[in-house]
Short mmCIF file of C-alpha atoms in Angstrom, two decimals:
data_model
loop_
_atom_site.label_atom_id
_atom_site.label_comp_id
_atom_site.label_asym_id
_atom_site.label_seq_id
_atom_site.Cartn_x
_atom_site.Cartn_y
_atom_site.Cartn_z
CA MET A 1 -11.57 28.61 21.32
CA ASN A 2 -8.74 30.81 22.62
CA PHE A 3 -7.80 27.94 24.91
CA MET A 4 -4.81 25.66 25.25
CA PRO A 5 -5.09 22.68 27.62
CA THR A 6 -2.45 21.98 30.22
CA ASP A 7 -0.78 18.59 30.32
CA ASP A 8 -2.96 17.61 33.26
CA ILE A 9 -6.16 18.48 31.38
CA PHE A 10 -4.91 16.65 28.29
CA LEU A 11 -4.26 13.45 30.25
CA LYS A 12 -7.53 13.85 32.15
CA THR A 13 -9.39 14.13 28.82
CA LEU A 14 -7.85 10.85 27.64
CA PHE A 15 -8.89 9.17 30.88
CA VAL A 16 -12.46 10.55 30.83
CA SER A 17 -12.85 9.44 27.20
CA ASP A 18 -11.82 5.91 28.21
CA VAL A 19 -14.27 5.96 31.11
CA GLY A 20 -17.04 6.89 28.68
CA LEU A 21 -16.07 4.16 26.21
CA LEU A 22 -15.90 1.47 28.90
CA SER A 23 -19.24 2.62 30.34
CA PHE A 24 -20.86 2.29 26.92
CA ILE A 25 -19.35 -1.14 26.27
CA GLY A 26 -20.15 -2.44 29.76
CA ALA A 27 -23.81 -1.38 29.60
CA TYR A 28 -24.11 -2.70 26.04
CA LEU A 29 -22.84 -6.13 27.11
CA MET A 30 -25.14 -6.14 30.14
CA ALA A 31 -28.12 -5.45 27.86
CA LEU A 32 -27.09 -8.51 25.82
CA GLY A 33 -26.75 -10.63 28.97
CA SER A 34 -23.00 -10.84 28.27
CA LYS A 35 -23.73 -13.47 25.61
CA PRO A 36 -23.04 -13.33 21.88
CA ILE A 37 -26.21 -12.79 19.84
CA GLN A 38 -26.45 -13.26 16.09
CA PRO A 39 -28.90 -11.61 13.68
CA THR A 40 -31.49 -13.92 12.11
CA PHE A 41 -30.91 -12.52 8.61
CA GLN A 42 -34.58 -13.07 7.84
CA TYR A 43 -35.98 -11.06 5.00
CA ILE A 44 -38.65 -8.80 6.50
CA SER A 45 -41.44 -8.28 4.01
CA PRO A 46 -44.24 -5.78 4.74
CA THR A 47 -47.79 -7.12 4.86
CA GLN A 48 -50.65 -5.60 2.87
CA SER A 49 -51.87 -3.60 5.86
CA GLU A 50 -48.33 -2.33 6.53
CA LEU A 51 -47.95 -1.25 2.90
CA ARG A 52 -51.26 0.61 3.10
CA ALA A 53 -50.12 2.28 6.32
CA PHE A 54 -46.84 3.35 4.68
CA LEU A 55 -48.75 4.76 1.71
CA ILE A 56 -51.13 6.75 3.93
CA ALA A 57 -48.23 8.07 6.01
CA PHE A 58 -46.37 9.11 2.86
CA LEU A 59 -49.43 10.88 1.46
CA LEU A 60 -49.93 12.73 4.74
CA LEU A 61 -46.31 13.87 4.86
CA SER A 62 -45.81 14.51 1.14
CA PRO A 63 -47.09 18.14 1.19
CA LEU A 64 -44.52 18.98 3.87
CA ILE A 65 -41.80 17.06 2.01
CA LEU A 66 -42.55 18.79 -1.29
CA TYR A 67 -42.72 22.24 0.29
CA SER A 68 -39.41 21.65 2.05
CA LEU A 69 -37.86 20.48 -1.23
CA PHE A 70 -39.16 23.64 -2.87
CA LEU A 71 -37.45 25.72 -0.20
CA ALA A 72 -34.23 23.75 -0.57
CA LEU A 73 -34.16 24.18 -4.34
CA THR A 74 -35.09 27.88 -4.39
CA MET A 75 -33.42 29.34 -1.34
CA ARG A 76 -30.15 31.16 -1.66
CA GLN A 77 -27.77 30.88 1.26
CA THR A 78 -25.66 33.84 2.31
CA TYR A 79 -24.58 32.42 5.68
CA GLY A 80 -25.58 35.49 7.58
CA VAL A 81 -28.63 36.64 9.46
CA THR A 82 -30.71 36.66 6.25
CA VAL A 83 -29.96 33.08 5.28
CA PHE A 84 -32.98 32.68 3.01
CA GLN A 85 -32.52 35.71 0.82
CA GLU A 86 -34.68 34.55 -2.08
CA LEU A 87 -37.73 34.04 0.12
CA GLY A 88 -37.93 37.23 2.13
CA GLU A 89 -40.62 35.96 4.46
CA ILE A 90 -38.19 33.43 5.95
CA ASN A 91 -35.58 35.00 8.17
CA MET A 92 -33.09 33.91 10.76
CA THR A 93 -31.66 35.63 13.79
CA ILE A 94 -28.54 34.89 15.81
CA ASP A 95 -28.84 34.30 19.52
CA PRO A 96 -26.27 36.61 21.16
CA ALA A 97 -25.62 34.27 24.09
CA THR A 98 -24.91 31.06 22.17
CA GLY A 99 -24.28 32.24 18.59
CA GLN A 100 -26.84 29.78 17.25
CA LYS A 101 -28.85 30.63 14.14
CA LEU A 102 -32.60 30.57 14.83
CA PHE A 103 -35.63 30.63 12.56
CA ALA A 104 -37.58 33.80 13.32
CA ASP A 105 -40.88 33.36 11.47
CA THR A 106 -41.04 29.65 10.67
CA THR A 107 -39.79 26.42 12.18
CA ALA A 108 -36.95 24.07 11.30
CA TYR A 109 -39.43 21.18 11.32
CA VAL A 110 -41.05 22.65 8.19
CA VAL A 111 -37.88 23.86 6.49
CA ASN A 112 -36.18 20.47 6.95
CA ALA A 113 -39.27 18.31 6.42
CA ARG A 114 -37.74 16.93 3.22
CA ASN A 115 -35.84 14.55 5.54
CA PHE A 116 -39.13 12.75 6.26
CA ALA A 117 -38.50 11.04 2.91
CA PHE A 118 -35.50 9.09 4.26
CA PRO A 119 -37.36 6.16 5.89
CA PHE A 120 -39.51 5.71 2.78
CA ALA A 121 -36.32 5.59 0.69
CA GLY A 122 -35.03 2.92 3.07
CA LEU A 123 -38.25 0.95 2.59
CA LEU A 124 -37.65 1.00 -1.18
CA ILE A 125 -34.20 -0.57 -0.69
CA GLN A 126 -35.71 -3.28 1.49
CA MET A 127 -38.61 -4.11 -0.84
CA THR A 128 -36.35 -4.41 -3.90
CA ARG A 129 -33.76 -6.43 -1.95
CA GLY A 130 -31.06 -3.89 -2.65
CA ARG A 131 -31.36 -3.55 -6.43
CA TRP A 132 -28.87 -0.98 -7.66
CA TRP A 133 -31.50 1.53 -8.77
CA SER A 134 -33.28 1.45 -5.40
CA TYR A 135 -30.51 3.54 -3.84
CA ALA A 136 -31.29 6.53 -6.06
CA ALA A 137 -34.04 7.84 -3.77
CA ILE A 138 -32.00 7.82 -0.56
CA PHE A 139 -29.00 9.49 -2.18
CA LEU A 140 -31.19 12.04 -3.97
CA CYS A 141 -32.57 13.06 -0.57
CA ALA A 142 -29.01 13.40 0.73
CA LEU A 143 -27.69 15.28 -2.31
CA VAL A 144 -30.40 17.92 -2.01
CA ALA A 145 -28.85 18.87 1.33
CA LEU A 146 -25.49 19.50 -0.35
CA GLN A 147 -26.97 22.56 -2.01
CA LEU A 148 -27.51 23.97 1.46
CA GLY A 149 -24.02 23.08 2.65
CA GLU A 150 -25.41 20.44 5.04
CA ARG A 151 -23.56 17.16 5.44
CA TRP A 152 -25.11 14.86 8.03
CA GLU A 153 -27.67 13.56 5.54
CA ILE A 154 -25.15 12.14 3.10
CA VAL A 155 -23.00 10.64 5.88
CA ILE A 156 -25.84 8.93 7.75
CA SER A 157 -27.74 7.82 4.63
CA THR A 158 -24.58 6.23 3.17
CA LEU A 159 -24.01 4.36 6.43
CA VAL A 160 -27.65 3.21 6.59
CA ALA A 161 -27.68 2.09 2.96
CA SER A 162 -24.46 0.12 3.52
CA MET A 163 -25.78 -1.62 6.65
CA MET A 164 -29.08 -2.52 4.97
CA THR A 165 -27.19 -3.98 2.02
CA LEU A 166 -25.06 -6.09 4.35
CA TYR A 167 -28.14 -7.47 6.09
CA ILE A 168 -30.06 -8.17 2.89
CA HIS A 169 -27.08 -10.10 1.46
CA ARG A 170 -26.30 -11.83 4.79
CA ARG A 171 -22.88 -10.26 5.13
CA ARG A 172 -21.23 -9.48 8.47
CA THR A 173 -18.48 -7.14 7.25
CA PHE A 174 -18.21 -4.27 4.81
CA THR A 175 -16.98 -5.00 1.29
CA SER A 176 -14.51 -3.02 -0.81
CA VAL A 177 -17.47 -1.26 -2.47
CA HIS A 178 -18.72 -0.03 0.89
CA TYR A 179 -15.28 1.20 1.91
CA ALA A 180 -14.92 3.01 -1.42
CA GLY A 181 -18.27 4.70 -0.82
CA MET A 182 -17.14 5.77 2.66
CA VAL A 183 -13.97 7.28 1.24
CA ILE A 184 -16.03 9.28 -1.26
CA VAL A 185 -18.37 10.47 1.48
CA LEU A 186 -15.42 11.46 3.68
CA ALA A 187 -13.94 13.43 0.79
CA LEU A 188 -17.26 15.18 0.21
CA PHE A 189 -17.58 15.91 3.93
CA VAL A 190 -14.16 17.55 4.03
CA MET A 191 -14.49 19.49 0.78
CA ILE A 192 -17.98 20.77 1.55
CA GLY A 193 -16.67 22.03 4.88
CA GLN A 194 -14.51 24.53 2.97
CA ASN A 195 -16.94 25.17 0.11
CA ARG A 196 -20.40 25.17 1.68
CA ASP A 197 -21.76 27.77 -0.72
CA SER A 198 -20.03 26.61 -3.95
CA LEU A 199 -22.96 24.59 -5.31
CA ILE A 200 -25.58 27.25 -4.63
CA LYS A 201 -23.34 29.92 -6.20
CA PHE A 202 -23.01 27.75 -9.29
CA LEU A 203 -26.78 27.18 -9.49
CA THR A 204 -27.62 30.86 -9.02
CA THR A 205 -24.78 32.58 -10.91
CA GLY A 206 -23.17 29.88 -13.06
CA GLU A 207 -19.78 30.68 -11.52
CA ILE A 208 -17.59 27.87 -10.25
CA GLU A 209 -15.72 28.77 -7.08
CA PHE A 210 -13.97 25.86 -5.45
CA SER A 211 -10.89 25.84 -3.27
CA PHE A 212 -9.17 23.31 -1.04
CA ASP A 213 -6.40 23.91 1.45
CA ILE A 214 -5.50 20.81 3.45
CA ALA A 215 -4.01 22.96 6.21
CA LYS A 216 -7.40 24.64 6.71
CA SER A 217 -9.46 21.52 6.03
CA SER A 218 -10.93 18.97 8.44
CA PHE A 219 -7.50 17.30 8.43
CA GLY A 220 -5.89 20.57 9.48
CA SER A 221 -7.14 23.53 11.49
CA HIS A 222 -10.85 23.16 10.66
CA PRO A 223 -12.78 21.99 13.77
CA ASP A 224 -14.76 19.17 12.11
CA PHE A 225 -12.78 16.44 13.88
CA ALA A 226 -11.78 18.47 16.92
CA ASN A 227 -14.12 16.93 19.49
CA PHE A 228 -11.17 15.92 21.66
CA ASP A 229 -10.09 19.57 21.76
CA PHE A 230 -13.64 20.60 22.65
CA LEU A 231 -13.66 18.03 25.44
CA THR A 232 -10.43 19.46 26.92
CA PHE A 233 -12.19 22.85 27.06
CA ILE A 234 -15.20 21.35 28.83
CA LEU A 235 -13.13 19.53 31.42
CA ALA A 236 -11.11 22.69 32.11
CA LYS A 237 -14.17 24.94 32.51
CA VAL A 238 -16.65 22.66 34.30
CA PRO A 239 -16.96 22.96 37.23
CA SER A 240 -13.81 25.03 38.02
CA VAL A 241 -15.03 28.08 36.06
CA SER A 242 -18.76 27.41 35.83
CA GLY A 243 -18.91 26.78 39.57
CA THR A 244 -21.45 24.00 39.12
CA TYR A 245 -22.53 21.06 37.03
CA SER A 246 -25.79 21.14 35.08
CA TYR A 247 -27.18 18.12 36.96
CA PHE A 248 -28.85 16.94 33.71
CA THR A 249 -31.05 20.07 33.55
CA GLN A 250 -30.01 20.60 29.91
CA TYR A 251 -32.40 17.77 29.03
CA LEU A 252 -35.36 19.95 30.06
CA GLY A 253 -34.98 21.36 26.55
CA ILE A 254 -36.73 18.20 25.34
CA PHE A 255 -40.01 19.77 26.50
CA THR A 256 -39.46 23.22 24.95
CA GLN A 257 -37.68 22.16 21.75
CA PRO A 258 -40.85 21.05 19.86
CA ILE A 259 -42.55 24.44 20.34
CA PRO A 260 -42.03 26.57 17.18
CA ARG A 261 -40.34 29.90 17.80
CA MET A 262 -42.98 31.68 15.73
CA ILE A 263 -45.47 30.66 18.45
CA TRP A 264 -43.07 31.39 21.33
CA PRO A 265 -40.75 34.19 20.10
CA ASP A 266 -38.90 34.41 23.42
CA LYS A 267 -38.31 30.67 23.71
CA PRO A 268 -34.95 30.04 25.38
CA VAL A 269 -32.20 28.46 23.31
CA GLY A 270 -31.78 24.97 24.68
CA SER A 271 -32.95 24.23 28.19
CA PRO A 272 -35.08 26.78 30.06
CA VAL A 273 -32.76 26.08 33.02
CA GLN A 274 -29.15 26.83 32.09
CA TRP A 275 -26.60 26.44 34.86
CA VAL A 276 -23.64 25.87 32.50
CA ASN A 277 -23.11 28.06 29.43
CA LEU A 278 -19.89 27.05 27.67
CA ALA A 279 -20.04 30.06 25.36
CA ALA A 280 -19.63 32.30 28.41
CA TYR A 281 -16.23 30.80 29.26
CA GLY A 282 -14.58 31.09 25.85
CA ASN A 283 -15.21 30.86 22.11
CA PHE A 284 -17.36 27.72 22.11
CA VAL A 285 -19.85 28.96 19.47
CA SER A 286 -20.80 26.27 16.92
CA ARG A 287 -18.85 23.61 18.84
CA THR A 288 -20.21 20.23 19.86
CA ALA A 289 -19.85 18.83 23.36
CA SER A 290 -20.00 15.10 22.39
CA LEU A 291 -21.75 12.49 24.51
CA VAL A 292 -18.79 12.26 26.87
CA GLY A 293 -18.65 16.03 27.27
CA ASP A 294 -22.38 16.24 27.83
CA GLY A 295 -22.09 13.61 30.54
CA TRP A 296 -19.25 15.54 32.20
CA ILE A 297 -21.26 18.76 32.14
CA SER A 298 -24.13 16.88 33.81
CA LEU A 299 -22.24 15.50 36.81
CA GLY A 300 -18.55 14.88 36.20
CA TYR A 301 -17.44 11.24 36.28
CA ALA A 302 -20.86 10.11 37.52
CA GLY A 303 -22.47 11.97 34.64
CA VAL A 304 -20.16 10.33 32.07
CA VAL A 305 -20.87 6.85 33.44
CA THR A 306 -24.62 7.51 33.57
CA THR A 307 -24.90 9.11 30.12
CA LEU A 308 -22.72 6.63 28.24
CA GLY A 309 -24.10 3.72 30.26
CA LEU A 310 -27.69 4.56 29.37
CA CYS A 311 -26.67 5.03 25.74
CA GLY A 312 -24.90 1.66 25.66
CA TRP A 313 -27.84 -0.05 27.36
CA PHE A 314 -30.23 1.47 24.81
CA PHE A 315 -28.27 0.26 21.78
CA GLY A 316 -27.65 -3.14 23.34
CA THR A 317 -31.37 -3.51 24.00
CA ILE A 318 -32.44 -2.61 20.48
CA PHE A 319 -29.78 -4.94 19.01
CA ARG A 320 -31.09 -7.80 21.14
CA LYS A 321 -34.60 -7.09 19.91
CA PHE A 322 -33.35 -6.78 16.33
CA CYS A 323 -31.91 -10.30 16.55
CA GLN A 324 -35.24 -11.81 17.60
CA PRO A 325 -37.44 -13.49 14.98
CA GLY A 326 -40.65 -11.85 13.90
CA ILE A 327 -39.73 -8.18 14.31
CA SER A 328 -41.97 -5.70 12.54
CA ILE A 329 -40.97 -3.87 9.38
CA TYR A 330 -41.25 -0.62 11.35
CA PHE A 331 -38.68 -1.61 13.96
CA TYR A 332 -36.51 -3.26 11.31
CA LEU A 333 -36.19 -0.02 9.32
CA ALA A 334 -35.92 2.16 12.42
CA TYR A 335 -33.04 0.08 13.75
CA PHE A 336 -30.71 0.97 10.88
CA TRP A 337 -31.43 4.68 11.29
CA MET A 338 -30.92 4.53 15.06
CA VAL A 339 -27.55 2.81 14.65
CA GLY A 340 -26.52 5.23 11.90
CA LEU A 341 -27.45 8.22 14.03
CA LEU A 342 -25.24 6.99 16.87
CA LEU A 343 -22.34 8.52 14.94
CA GLN A 344 -24.05 11.92 15.03
CA TRP A 345 -25.10 11.53 18.65
CA ALA A 346 -21.58 10.62 19.81
CA ARG A 347 -20.26 13.73 18.06
CA ASP A 348 -22.95 16.19 19.18
CA GLY A 349 -24.18 14.89 22.53
CA GLY A 350 -27.30 16.24 24.21
CA TYR A 351 -30.93 15.88 23.22
CA LYS A 352 -30.75 17.55 19.79
CA ILE A 353 -30.39 14.06 18.31
CA LEU A 354 -34.15 13.86 18.79
CA ASP A 355 -34.49 16.19 15.80
CA PHE A 356 -32.74 13.62 13.60
CA PHE A 357 -34.76 10.81 15.18
CA LEU A 358 -37.96 12.69 14.38
CA PHE A 359 -37.17 12.88 10.67
CA CYS A 360 -35.67 9.39 10.28
CA ILE A 361 -38.01 7.44 12.56
CA GLY A 362 -41.10 9.63 12.94
CA PRO A 363 -42.71 8.50 9.64
CA LEU A 364 -42.23 4.85 10.67
CA MET A 365 -44.03 5.52 13.97
CA LEU A 366 -46.78 7.33 12.10
CA ALA A 367 -47.28 4.37 9.76
CA TYR A 368 -47.33 1.99 12.74
CA PHE A 369 -50.07 3.95 14.50
CA ILE A 370 -52.06 4.23 11.26
CA GLU A 371 -51.96 0.46 10.84
CA ARG A 372 -53.03 -0.17 14.43
CA MET A 373 -55.79 2.41 14.12
CA PHE A 374 -57.33 1.08 10.90
CA TRP A 375 -56.42 -2.59 10.88
CA GLY A 376 -55.70 -3.19 14.52
CA ARG A 377 -53.88 -6.51 14.50
CA PRO A 378 -50.13 -7.02 14.58
CA ALA A 379 -48.81 -9.05 11.68
CA THR A 380 -47.82 -12.65 12.42
CA LEU A 381 -44.37 -14.09 11.89
CA SER A 382 -45.56 -15.99 8.82
CA ASP A 383 -46.76 -12.68 7.35
CA LYS A 384 -43.41 -11.03 7.82
CA ALA A 385 -40.57 -13.49 7.38
CA GLN A 386 -39.74 -14.93 4.01
CA PRO A 387 -36.61 -16.86 3.09
CA SER A 388 -33.85 -14.70 1.70
CA GLY A 389 -33.22 -15.11 -2.00
#
């Protein structure tokens, strides 16, 4: 980033991080009423109408999923402006202000629609009560992304699969198998960071090119785990260099983000109102602000407390609901994805997490509305809860 924090900024970053953590924990406990709550560990079984709704939702989304898989398996990445070299009609441009890669004549919602398969893969794990072969679908979805050099899918899906397994088997802590899986995923995460195009080169040319230098890896100079460093940059530049906070205006991007760029070619990157542009104050291209950093950009200490407090309240609220008897299969499945995506949200910050929520939770919402539209009655507790075997 061409930036080295002073001692004062370093210590301030530690303090602001603690303020964010305590804000999250405090709001989380308030959402729980400051009382310990235990999961019911009831086995949630979908009713006939829910299964029909899931089937209809899958059939509606399957053309998009299959087309996205076709793109993933046939595209050839070059990590430049022409990312999709094999399919010439799909191009990308680079925004000069932020350095972000943008789809020019399609939309990321179509290109990445294969991720709509994730909640259905989670449903398979639930319905089979965690049989070993039921995990094949969720990891196949994640492995497809490795060809593209993308990593969040395998990290989040491994975490979700582990949490679902714990719940199904009434366990409260991870086992040695889960920890072994996490180590493997961490190793893949680090190695892919240095070899993002190795798999696609092997598939297209048959040549194996793989290298690993720990000094340049995520454990060294690579910025994968450098969010603390990014936060020192943010605290040093906002508001002393920016001259202002964003006052939460970055979240206006929620309203423009869903509009495809092929419909609105001049759509602004991020929020249409941009009072703070970190890329203008140094080399912050392809960096992530984190939830704490996003809160600081919004309104300093008050922004950190507000952002992390609302986040903690949200996750405390959904956990309290998750522990209630008679929850629907839709909320049950969505809960694991929401908790898993907290890892990504804490790292990235901002509203872009809604993209991940769309893919991982959108199909569940679609199935819910289909059921209410055609069958109209919510399932009773006796329909849903069965004793765990």
